[in-house]
Amino acid sequence: MTVPTALLFAFVLLLAGASGAAVLARLFRGDEADLDSRADAVLAFAVPVGLVLAAMPGWLLSSFFYVPIVRLALPLAFLALTGGLLWGGADLPAVLPRTRARLVPIAIFFGVFLFFLWIRWANFAEIRQTEKPMDFAVLSGLMTTTRLPFPDPWLSGERFPYYHFGTYLFALPARAARVPSEYAYNLVAALLPALAAVAGFGAIRARRGGTAIAVFGGLLLVLGGTFDGARQFLSGKPLVDLDWWVSSRRVENPNTITEWPLFTFRLGDLHPHAVTFPFLVTLLGLAGRIGRVSGTLLDGLLLAAVVSANPWDLPASLLILGAGNLAERDFRPAFIRSLATLLPAALFLLPFARSPRPAFNGLSWWKEGTGAADAFLHFGVLAVIPALALGIALVRSQTRADRSLVAACAFPALALALVVLTKKPVFSLAAGFAAGVAWLLLRETGPGEPERPAGALRAGLLLAASGAVLAAVPDVVLVSDSYGASMRRMNTVFKCFMGAWPLLALGGALLLPLALASRHARVFIRVAVVAALVAALAHPLSAIWFRAKWNGPLDGLDGLRWMAREAPGDRESVFWLRTHAVEGAVLAEATGNAYSDYGRIGAASGLPIVLGWENHEGLWRGGGSVAETSARKRDLKLIYTSEEFEGVLKLLHQYQVRYVFVGALEKRDFGPNAFPMRANFRRAFASGDAAIFEILK
């Protein structure tokens, strides 16, 4: 990647941010919040809002017809951003005064971005193993395809049936700047935590939290660790060697995923839950915040963007929508506003509704509960701070000491009673917490009695309660999937816990001043908070130490450097295909096990291949795809082994294959004479052990 390319990518993001800031400045005009918090919110949400504005026009049109990306989607994106600048640009100077305070969100963004670039500069830049090749295939495909709707990169001739709008939001600017996809992958992987951190900062400022608390919340959101890291360290595990995988598989058995943002961003998968995360946090900050009709439209747009990018975030999004509206208004108008938001959201969800996607197999009741120790080790400080703050709020809700004691004990007692009755500690504790918050916000107050929580405290309680409810969902219902009995809770726990993290982190940050302001048991409370925060540092310190001690190869941001070292012919073949492949070309290469190097040429070049990871296609498309994927697997074997020319040619034409790749994996699977019909076709490119044959007949 050249310096001009990097600068052009930065310029495209700056344009998106400027347009998003202009739109937000117009929407926030006349808002009653103080100037500084309003300015911080505009800056913090500018890039996510701008990216959604740029991507949505072409995405919406793809519901009705094929949209050429270069000739239509990109020009529409430019027009949308220009329109946003023209519509709200005049309001920017008034909303963004030239003060040093504006440097805070900018410093958070660049600080987190550079930190994760530094992390990725070592072996984490490698696009290999785990499910990175799948994410890479989607990103490269979106940066190469000529049109929307997006064709399946791993099943040529079919539409892609998995969620990819979140990747499209970043593929569009990377494509406009002509960033090679192996660099774009790692730039996006570092951008995600940076955008999430600054959006977390903005969410707290938008909910009337102070600047220091907003900085704390934004950093805790993306850099905080779980208590399992501290558990491993206290058990004798060296800090530099913490087992992150164990920490991300805390519940029940090794098959249940309990990722959290730092784990996800350090690993660098560009899964839907990862690329959607900054936009979910942006929705958290803006939902219900802008009172006019235009604010309802913006909420609907963001809600649709989040659900389109990751439908698993629908429960979190609905809780955020309700909590955000309740934080700003009474119950009845909040309910009406939330319902009104669903109307524009339904319009913006049209492309998602008309797209193929994994089947929803319904919900099932779950009889067992998540262990309290497992949940505590996962959420850690995110559970400690809201619990302490709620206790203090309950005590302060009464003027008489006896009533304060009753209020403080009633809801923990309710939770313990539910534990005994249901044997579901997480569900029970969440229910007790949510009941306590509901009582605080809905209780009647008389003369001389403390007022109900308002402002930042009200928002913090609502967000934390929503996070607790979401964490308890897997104790009640499961989303039925095809993973089998041993992994039936995997996705439900994973997605609910991931969605609960920003609600608890940012809600807890808003509640932190209350937790530290107690006049009673002050020493105990502050020691508990400090101890929880120190325990949350185990994972980030481990990541820093591991990176600082790294003495292996430094791949920079080139995600394909491994290919240049191990299979230089493959790397050269990828470059040739990028520059010489004809429009709409299909590639044939060997297929094999998931989480391996199979499909590497298609993923890196952006060309659709006959068949990628068969099991993933089965997960996306369901059991009905088995016959198709099995047939393609057999046909690929025939293409690479048969010596019957007419039969091979018929198969190549059937799948509209233009290029056949022969490399080390193909020769290993099909013998040194893989693709024996090669002499009948033009060898378009060769380098080392790799060759590309072009099918012209």
XYZ file of C-alpha atoms in Angstrom:
697
model
C 0.000 0.000 0.000
C 1.438 3.347 -1.038
C 1.385 6.563 0.968
C -0.981 8.277 -1.525
C -3.402 5.352 -1.169
C -3.332 5.612 2.626
C -3.879 9.369 2.431
C -6.774 8.918 0.021
C -8.383 6.399 2.397
C -7.976 8.873 5.249
C -9.523 11.594 3.086
C -12.546 9.418 2.254
C -13.095 8.708 5.957
C -12.665 12.410 6.708
C -15.301 13.239 4.091
C -17.673 10.713 5.654
C -16.944 12.159 9.103
C -17.461 15.735 7.935
C -20.807 14.869 6.369
C -21.906 12.904 9.436
C -20.866 15.797 11.687
C -22.789 18.283 9.542
C -25.969 16.204 9.686
C -25.663 15.774 13.439
C -24.937 19.492 13.916
C -28.160 20.307 12.094
C -30.131 17.772 14.116
C -28.661 18.970 17.430
C -29.364 22.626 16.617
C -31.298 24.175 19.464
C -30.700 21.222 21.784
C -30.879 22.147 25.467
C -27.629 20.343 26.365
C -24.537 22.383 27.136
C -22.370 23.305 24.171
C -19.428 21.086 25.096
C -21.397 17.848 25.475
C -23.282 18.542 22.268
C -20.040 19.174 20.388
C -18.485 16.007 21.784
C -21.473 13.957 20.649
C -21.332 15.409 17.137
C -17.635 14.606 16.797
C -17.903 11.165 18.358
C -20.697 9.886 16.102
C -19.623 11.663 12.912
C -17.849 8.818 11.102
C -20.386 6.036 11.854
C -23.272 8.276 10.786
C -21.362 9.363 7.671
C -20.579 5.783 6.664
C -24.242 4.784 6.983
C -25.328 7.819 4.942
C -22.850 6.922 2.203
C -23.750 3.245 1.973
C -27.526 3.377 2.304
C -28.603 4.811 -1.114
C -26.971 2.075 -3.195
C -27.944 -0.544 -0.639
C -31.620 0.478 -0.778
C -31.715 0.443 -4.571
C -30.280 -3.075 -4.605
C -33.643 -4.223 -3.202
C -35.188 -3.685 -6.628
C -32.470 -4.136 -9.261
C -28.795 -4.798 -9.773
C -26.790 -1.744 -8.742
C -23.427 -1.182 -10.486
C -21.053 -0.207 -7.716
C -18.622 1.929 -9.704
C -21.206 3.586 -11.935
C -23.973 4.050 -9.366
C -23.309 3.050 -5.730
C -20.085 5.052 -5.371
C -21.477 8.198 -7.080
C -24.588 7.972 -4.893
C -22.381 7.678 -1.826
C -20.517 10.833 -2.855
C -23.788 12.662 -3.510
C -25.177 11.585 -0.127
C -22.093 12.850 1.693
C -22.098 16.090 -0.287
C -25.789 16.548 0.450
C -25.159 16.026 4.149
C -22.426 18.661 4.114
C -24.632 21.157 2.294
C -27.634 20.478 4.557
C -25.865 20.895 7.884
C -22.528 22.490 7.104
C -23.681 25.963 8.140
C -24.458 24.653 11.631
C -21.018 23.141 12.207
C -19.205 26.325 13.342
C -21.789 26.989 16.043
C -21.786 23.402 17.309
C -18.030 22.837 17.075
C -16.328 25.906 18.554
C -12.542 26.003 18.361
C -11.626 24.928 21.854
C -9.033 22.556 23.191
C -11.800 20.398 24.646
C -12.531 19.143 21.115
C -9.158 17.422 21.160
C -10.407 14.833 23.676
C -12.526 12.682 21.303
C -9.903 13.105 18.578
C -7.192 11.918 20.978
C -9.297 8.895 21.999
C -9.821 7.924 18.376
C -6.195 8.201 17.304
C -4.873 6.740 20.555
C -6.991 3.586 20.279
C -6.451 3.344 16.511
C -2.660 3.521 16.842
C -2.692 1.067 19.751
C -4.505 -1.575 17.718
C -2.344 -0.852 14.673
C 0.650 -1.568 16.899
C -0.973 -4.817 18.036
C -1.720 -5.865 14.463
C 1.766 -4.960 13.203
C 3.041 -8.267 14.600
C 1.546 -11.668 13.797
C -2.039 -10.473 14.348
C -1.990 -8.920 10.871
C -1.932 -12.384 9.315
C -5.234 -13.183 7.589
C -5.199 -16.879 8.268
C -6.791 -19.527 10.485
C -9.877 -18.960 12.653
C -12.574 -17.488 10.408
C -10.469 -14.626 9.076
C -10.315 -16.188 5.582
C -14.120 -16.121 5.461
C -14.244 -12.470 6.511
C -11.464 -11.704 4.039
C -13.395 -13.358 1.208
C -16.399 -11.156 1.979
C -14.331 -7.953 2.183
C -12.344 -8.732 -0.977
C -15.496 -9.738 -2.802
C -17.260 -6.493 -1.892
C -14.199 -4.550 -3.028
C -14.150 -6.405 -6.363
C -17.728 -7.245 -7.318
C -19.238 -5.124 -10.034
C -22.698 -4.964 -8.518
C -25.115 -5.360 -5.677
C -26.784 -7.626 -4.548
C -23.563 -9.329 -3.565
C -22.767 -12.712 -5.203
C -21.566 -15.501 -2.941
C -17.736 -15.565 -2.970
C -17.765 -19.274 -2.025
C -20.623 -20.567 -4.178
C -20.363 -18.973 -7.613
C -23.597 -18.063 -9.357
C -25.590 -17.674 -6.121
C -26.372 -14.691 -3.918
C -24.515 -14.438 -0.639
C -26.832 -15.657 2.152
C -24.965 -14.249 5.144
C -24.946 -10.823 6.796
C -22.518 -8.438 5.061
C -23.904 -4.893 5.286
C -21.453 -4.085 8.105
C -18.525 -5.119 5.903
C -19.992 -3.142 3.003
C -19.920 0.007 5.152
C -16.118 -0.218 5.228
C -15.545 -1.877 1.851
C -17.073 1.119 0.073
C -14.517 3.731 1.281
C -11.666 1.213 0.926
C -12.745 0.561 -2.641
C -13.054 4.260 -3.408
C -9.484 4.771 -2.158
C -8.207 1.653 -4.004
C -6.702 0.168 -0.849
C -5.527 -3.434 -1.437
C -7.855 -5.733 0.468
C -5.073 -7.328 2.566
C -4.266 -3.847 3.926
C -7.894 -2.743 4.102
C -8.635 -5.750 6.313
C -6.143 -4.683 8.981
C -6.988 -1.000 8.709
C -10.655 -1.817 9.343
C -9.661 -4.148 12.203
C -7.920 -1.193 13.897
C -10.646 1.295 12.972
C -13.412 -0.710 14.651
C -12.178 -0.340 18.266
C -11.218 3.280 17.632
C -14.680 4.146 16.329
C -16.294 2.163 19.157
C -14.205 3.892 21.835
C -14.970 7.396 20.610
C -18.645 6.466 20.126
C -18.681 5.231 23.737
C -17.230 8.575 24.797
C -19.920 10.350 22.782
C -22.699 8.175 24.168
C -21.850 9.183 27.727
C -21.565 12.850 26.776
C -24.870 12.677 24.903
C -26.471 11.228 28.051
C -25.104 14.193 30.038
C -22.151 12.448 31.623
C -18.958 14.353 32.407
C -15.868 14.385 30.205
C -13.667 12.340 32.549
C -16.343 9.674 32.957
C -16.846 9.624 29.185
C -13.129 9.002 28.614
C -13.221 6.223 31.218
C -16.300 4.618 29.653
C -14.985 4.752 26.098
C -11.696 3.115 27.057
C -13.320 0.536 29.340
C -15.616 -0.417 26.471
C -12.832 -1.568 24.136
C -9.842 -2.147 26.439
C -11.424 -3.675 29.543
C -10.682 -7.284 30.368
C -12.674 -9.909 32.207
C -11.995 -11.212 35.699
C -10.893 -14.506 34.176
C -7.586 -12.886 33.278
C -7.034 -11.967 36.917
C -8.109 -15.486 37.930
C -5.470 -17.013 35.684
C -2.806 -14.621 36.953
C -3.614 -15.336 40.612
C -3.495 -19.055 39.785
C 0.135 -18.684 38.748
C -0.212 -18.049 35.016
C 2.361 -15.483 33.793
C 0.668 -12.302 32.646
C 2.274 -12.477 29.209
C 0.941 -16.019 28.689
C -2.706 -15.600 29.701
C -4.942 -18.035 27.835
C -7.343 -15.713 26.067
C -9.190 -18.632 24.508
C -10.132 -20.021 27.922
C -11.417 -16.581 28.937
C -13.596 -16.482 25.811
C -15.166 -19.887 26.572
C -16.265 -19.373 30.170
C -19.821 -20.714 30.230
C -20.710 -24.406 30.669
C -18.312 -25.997 28.224
C -15.635 -25.051 25.683
C -18.243 -24.741 22.946
C -20.039 -21.721 24.419
C -18.504 -18.465 23.241
C -18.077 -15.579 25.672
C -16.094 -13.123 23.584
C -15.829 -9.534 24.712
C -14.713 -6.475 22.715
C -10.999 -6.557 23.570
C -10.794 -10.250 22.646
C -12.652 -9.652 19.381
C -10.614 -6.631 18.340
C -7.297 -8.232 19.269
C -8.147 -11.396 17.346
C -9.179 -9.362 14.323
C -12.056 -11.364 12.868
C -14.276 -9.047 10.799
C -17.415 -10.954 11.770
C -20.821 -9.222 11.716
C -20.747 -8.727 15.506
C -17.373 -6.966 15.205
C -18.054 -4.640 12.265
C -21.454 -3.723 13.724
C -20.131 -2.850 17.178
C -19.344 0.890 16.608
C -22.764 1.398 15.045
C -24.497 -0.355 17.942
C -22.702 2.011 20.347
C -23.678 4.968 18.157
C -27.317 3.874 18.366
C -26.889 3.604 22.142
C -25.815 7.239 22.305
C -28.376 8.706 19.924
C -31.538 6.617 20.447
C -34.250 8.981 21.650
C -31.730 11.753 22.195
C -32.873 14.143 19.447
C -36.462 15.109 20.066
C -37.677 16.192 16.628
C -39.070 14.033 13.818
C -35.666 14.154 12.150
C -34.233 12.479 15.253
C -36.771 9.673 14.906
C -35.695 9.196 11.279
C -32.032 9.036 12.321
C -32.837 6.479 15.027
C -34.698 4.379 12.459
C -31.783 4.594 10.024
C -29.258 3.501 12.669
C -31.527 0.745 13.967
C -31.936 -0.627 10.440
C -28.188 -0.394 9.793
C -27.364 -2.362 12.939
C -29.965 -5.076 12.310
C -29.007 -5.350 8.622
C -25.374 -5.791 9.582
C -26.029 -8.257 12.408
C -29.584 -9.466 13.097
C -28.344 -11.023 16.339
C -28.194 -7.451 17.673
C -31.975 -7.020 17.349
C -32.646 -7.694 21.081
C -29.861 -5.312 22.110
C -31.096 -2.685 19.629
C -34.681 -2.829 20.889
C -33.519 -2.563 24.503
C -31.308 0.377 23.544
C -34.191 2.042 21.715
C -36.462 1.705 24.743
C -33.817 2.716 27.284
C -32.690 5.676 25.190
C -36.202 7.028 24.851
C -36.996 6.460 28.543
C -33.820 8.308 29.477
C -35.155 11.431 27.752
C -38.908 11.392 28.424
C -41.717 9.820 30.448
C -43.028 6.332 29.760
C -45.965 7.090 27.448
C -44.167 9.471 25.055
C -41.109 7.192 25.182
C -43.237 4.220 24.151
C -44.867 6.176 21.313
C -41.502 7.473 20.104
C -40.012 3.966 20.145
C -42.911 2.608 18.084
C -42.619 5.533 15.670
C -38.928 4.713 15.156
C -39.831 1.260 13.868
C -41.624 2.754 10.843
C -38.584 4.322 9.110
C -36.491 1.380 10.299
C -38.798 -0.977 8.378
C -38.192 1.030 5.188
C -34.416 0.971 5.576
C -34.585 -2.764 6.347
C -36.092 -3.546 2.944
C -32.810 -4.797 1.379
C -32.273 -7.083 4.361
C -35.840 -8.388 4.179
C -35.457 -9.208 0.471
C -32.046 -10.868 0.834
C -31.297 -14.554 1.373
C -30.010 -15.242 4.862
C -29.664 -18.106 7.334
C -33.041 -19.527 8.305
C -34.532 -18.577 11.645
C -35.552 -21.861 13.251
C -37.506 -20.383 16.132
C -36.964 -20.134 19.870
C -36.888 -22.792 22.550
C -37.184 -22.561 26.320
C -34.079 -23.256 28.360
C -34.355 -25.011 31.703
C -30.883 -24.444 33.126
C -29.083 -21.269 34.122
C -25.670 -19.738 33.615
C -23.486 -20.140 36.666
C -23.021 -17.039 38.796
C -19.253 -17.574 38.958
C -18.962 -17.858 35.180
C -20.980 -14.695 34.605
C -19.051 -12.827 37.303
C -15.716 -13.856 35.807
C -16.906 -12.650 32.413
C -18.562 -9.327 33.213
C -16.381 -8.440 36.194
C -16.174 -4.718 36.822
C -19.185 -4.174 34.535
C -21.323 -5.965 37.127
C -19.654 -4.523 40.246
C -20.142 -0.814 39.546
C -23.876 -0.912 38.634
C -24.631 -3.171 41.613
C -22.943 -0.787 44.060
C -24.557 2.260 42.450
C -28.035 0.726 42.594
C -27.608 -0.068 46.274
C -26.605 3.512 47.011
C -29.496 4.882 44.910
C -31.959 2.703 46.821
C -30.605 3.905 50.169
C -30.838 7.524 49.042
C -34.387 7.073 47.788
C -35.673 7.248 51.382
C -35.297 9.896 54.085
C -35.792 7.548 57.045
C -33.050 5.069 57.990
C -35.433 2.138 58.448
C -37.012 2.673 55.051
C -33.584 3.012 53.430
C -32.608 -0.343 54.900
C -35.775 -1.956 53.566
C -35.305 -0.434 50.114
C -31.670 -1.539 49.951
C -32.449 -5.102 51.035
C -35.733 -5.762 49.239
C -34.398 -6.276 45.730
C -31.351 -8.388 46.656
C -33.783 -10.490 48.711
C -36.043 -10.800 45.662
C -33.053 -11.936 43.583
C -32.041 -14.542 46.164
C -35.588 -15.859 46.365
C -35.634 -16.232 42.584
C -32.311 -18.076 42.713
C -33.842 -20.610 45.078
C -37.009 -20.961 43.008
C -35.508 -21.019 39.498
C -31.937 -22.204 40.123
C -30.900 -19.578 37.573
C -28.600 -17.117 39.354
C -27.900 -14.807 36.398
C -31.570 -14.529 35.515
C -32.487 -13.977 39.169
C -29.854 -11.322 39.841
C -30.742 -9.535 36.609
C -34.438 -9.609 37.533
C -33.701 -8.185 40.976
C -31.540 -5.424 39.477
C -34.127 -4.538 36.816
C -36.908 -4.508 39.423
C -34.891 -2.145 41.603
C -34.297 0.219 38.688
C -37.972 0.135 37.704
C -39.023 0.958 41.262
C -36.592 3.879 41.468
C -37.788 5.378 38.185
C -41.524 4.789 38.599
C -42.125 5.344 42.311
C -44.326 8.204 43.474
C -42.513 10.943 45.391
C -44.149 13.206 47.935
C -43.130 16.550 49.457
C -39.720 16.408 51.083
C -38.875 13.034 49.569
C -35.895 12.529 47.222
C -36.685 13.011 43.556
C -36.556 10.171 41.098
C -33.216 9.760 39.287
C -32.796 12.066 36.316
C -30.228 13.014 33.708
C -27.049 10.945 33.544
C -28.066 8.841 36.551
C -31.401 7.902 34.976
C -29.676 6.981 31.697
C -27.043 4.934 33.523
C -29.634 2.942 35.448
C -31.677 2.242 32.318
C -28.667 1.163 30.266
C -27.288 -1.054 33.025
C -30.708 -2.643 33.589
C -31.011 -3.306 29.850
C -27.584 -4.931 29.871
C -28.556 -7.125 32.811
C -31.777 -8.192 31.067
C -29.889 -9.041 27.872
C -27.326 -11.101 29.800
C -30.191 -13.061 31.341
C -31.899 -13.873 28.037
C -29.925 -17.135 27.461
C -31.244 -18.382 30.803
C -34.782 -18.191 29.434
C -34.823 -18.757 25.658
C -32.419 -19.997 23.013
C -32.330 -19.324 19.301
C -32.579 -22.744 17.702
C -29.703 -23.498 15.351
C -28.085 -26.446 13.632
C -25.010 -26.808 15.821
C -26.232 -29.814 17.798
C -26.865 -30.465 21.482
C -23.336 -29.728 22.695
C -23.386 -26.221 21.191
C -27.051 -25.270 21.416
C -26.381 -22.225 23.624
C -23.248 -21.122 21.774
C -24.652 -18.321 19.630
C -27.352 -17.152 22.033
C -24.891 -16.685 24.901
C -22.269 -15.235 22.574
C -24.454 -12.598 20.954
C -26.377 -11.662 24.112
C -23.225 -11.270 26.202
C -21.561 -9.248 23.444
C -24.573 -6.952 23.190
C -24.786 -6.607 26.971
C -21.170 -5.425 27.215
C -21.669 -1.842 25.896
C -24.883 -1.435 27.883
C -23.174 -2.432 31.133
C -19.884 -0.664 30.384
C -21.401 2.694 29.471
C -24.246 2.427 31.965
C -21.697 1.599 34.662
C -19.545 4.565 33.671
C -22.528 6.886 34.041
C -23.191 5.355 37.484
C -19.581 5.476 38.685
C -19.838 8.969 40.266
C -22.800 7.759 42.325
C -20.921 4.645 43.433
C -17.969 6.749 44.581
C -20.121 9.413 46.291
C -21.432 7.247 49.110
C -21.044 8.670 52.616
C -21.528 5.243 54.199
C -19.106 2.346 53.741
C -17.051 4.693 51.587
C -13.778 2.839 52.119
C -15.318 -0.550 51.356
C -17.008 0.687 48.187
C -13.923 2.433 46.843
C -11.721 -0.551 47.588
C -14.219 -2.788 45.763
C -14.295 -0.489 42.727
C -10.500 -0.133 42.580
C -10.013 -3.894 42.996
C -12.504 -4.556 40.187
C -10.772 -2.076 37.894
C -7.350 -3.563 38.640
C -8.682 -7.049 37.866
C -9.999 -5.748 34.540
C -6.444 -4.700 33.603
C -5.077 -8.244 33.395
C -6.054 -8.816 29.778
C -5.006 -5.411 28.363
C -1.670 -5.604 30.224
C -1.190 -9.113 28.869
C -1.812 -7.873 25.324
C 0.665 -5.017 25.755
C 3.335 -7.216 27.291
C 2.918 -9.936 24.656
C 3.268 -7.381 21.858
C 6.223 -5.624 23.480
C 8.110 -8.917 23.817
C 7.290 -10.084 20.292
C 10.490 -10.972 18.439
C 8.987 -12.811 15.474
C 8.436 -11.439 11.977
C 6.740 -8.058 11.702
C 4.257 -8.307 8.860
C 3.135 -4.705 9.118
C -0.422 -4.367 7.829
C 0.023 -6.764 4.924
C -2.327 -9.609 5.763
C -0.878 -11.769 2.974
C 2.765 -11.557 3.990
C 2.510 -15.174 5.159
C 1.646 -16.184 1.607
C 4.681 -14.370 0.225
C 6.902 -16.318 2.654
C 5.356 -19.765 2.270
C 3.870 -19.788 -1.236
C 5.195 -16.845 -3.288
C 3.650 -18.284 -6.429
C 0.211 -18.060 -4.823
C 0.819 -14.428 -3.923
C 1.908 -13.552 -7.462
C -1.124 -15.362 -8.828
C -3.389 -13.241 -6.645
C -1.814 -10.055 -7.995
C -2.189 -11.284 -11.563
C -5.864 -12.079 -11.096
C -6.521 -8.673 -9.555
C -5.124 -6.888 -12.586
C -5.988 -9.252 -15.456
C -9.151 -11.180 -14.560
C -12.103 -10.261 -16.743
C -15.281 -8.868 -15.254
C -17.562 -11.523 -13.777
C -14.910 -14.238 -13.904
C -15.268 -17.384 -11.773
C -12.236 -19.191 -10.367
C -11.790 -22.903 -9.757
C -9.457 -23.927 -6.921
C -9.319 -26.841 -4.500
C -11.881 -27.000 -1.703
C -11.314 -28.474 1.731
C -11.725 -28.151 5.467
C -12.831 -24.979 7.185
C -10.364 -22.843 9.139
C -7.652 -23.753 6.632
C -5.951 -22.219 3.592
C -8.503 -23.628 1.150
C -10.177 -20.862 -0.812
C -7.170 -18.567 -0.296
C -6.837 -17.443 -3.926
C -10.471 -16.498 -4.304
C -10.524 -14.778 -0.917
C -7.456 -12.688 -1.732
C -8.351 -11.875 -5.329
C -12.038 -11.188 -4.712
C -13.167 -13.617 -7.426
C -16.044 -15.992 -6.652
C -14.990 -19.637 -6.585
C -16.908 -22.810 -7.341
C -16.907 -23.933 -3.698
C -15.276 -22.556 -0.566
C -15.710 -23.964 2.930
C -18.490 -26.500 2.466
C -19.583 -26.578 6.112
C -20.074 -22.805 6.240
C -22.267 -22.876 3.150
C -24.275 -25.574 4.918
C -24.651 -23.429 8.032
C -25.782 -20.425 6.000
C -28.083 -22.239 3.608
C -29.334 -25.110 5.755
C -29.681 -28.783 4.958
C -31.108 -28.091 1.513
C -27.668 -27.030 0.289
C -25.977 -30.368 0.989
C -26.810 -31.815 -2.422
C -25.476 -28.712 -4.201
C -22.247 -28.413 -2.230
C -21.591 -32.158 -2.449
C -22.092 -32.064 -6.216
C -19.704 -29.150 -6.565
C -17.120 -30.934 -4.446
C -17.347 -34.000 -6.728
C -17.202 -31.846 -9.848
C -14.089 -30.030 -8.646
C -12.418 -33.376 -8.115
C -13.307 -34.353 -11.679
C -12.002 -31.056 -13.042
C -8.650 -31.632 -11.349
C -8.324 -35.378 -12.028
C -10.315 -36.396 -15.113
C -8.595 -36.962 -18.449
C -11.852 -36.807 -20.387
C -11.765 -33.416 -22.082
C -15.414 -33.004 -23.060
C -16.626 -33.860 -19.556
C -14.210 -31.423 -17.926
C -15.109 -28.684 -20.412
C -18.810 -29.214 -19.729
C -18.256 -28.801 -15.977
C -16.178 -25.667 -16.497
C -18.930 -24.153 -18.632
C -21.610 -25.267 -16.158
C -20.002 -23.215 -13.394
C -18.929 -20.445 -15.814
C -15.292 -20.940 -14.784
C -12.890 -18.595 -16.567
C -9.731 -19.483 -14.633
C -8.421 -22.697 -13.091
C -5.731 -22.348 -10.434
C -3.140 -25.023 -9.758
C -0.915 -24.611 -6.728
C 0.558 -26.534 -3.826
C -2.796 -27.487 -2.258
C -4.201 -28.644 -5.581
C -1.126 -30.801 -6.242
C -1.241 -32.201 -2.729
C -4.907 -33.161 -3.039
C -4.996 -34.287 -6.673
C -1.423 -35.308 -7.392
C 1.444 -33.632 -9.249
C -0.573 -33.809 -12.479
C -3.517 -31.876 -11.060
C -5.766 -30.596 -13.856
C -4.444 -32.983 -16.539
C -6.489 -31.156 -19.194
C -4.308 -28.091 -18.779
C -2.659 -28.585 -22.168
C -5.987 -27.837 -23.828
C -6.180 -24.349 -22.323
C -3.996 -21.273 -22.320
C -1.597 -20.968 -19.398
C -2.263 -17.331 -18.571
C 0.203 -17.029 -15.699
C 2.818 -19.100 -13.895
C 5.098 -18.417 -10.935
C 6.985 -21.086 -9.013
C 4.646 -23.994 -8.287
C 1.530 -21.984 -9.127
C -0.181 -21.581 -12.476
C -3.432 -20.108 -13.791
C -5.150 -21.545 -16.839
C -7.701 -19.521 -18.786
C -10.794 -21.205 -20.217
C -11.609 -19.614 -23.567
C -13.628 -22.357 -25.297
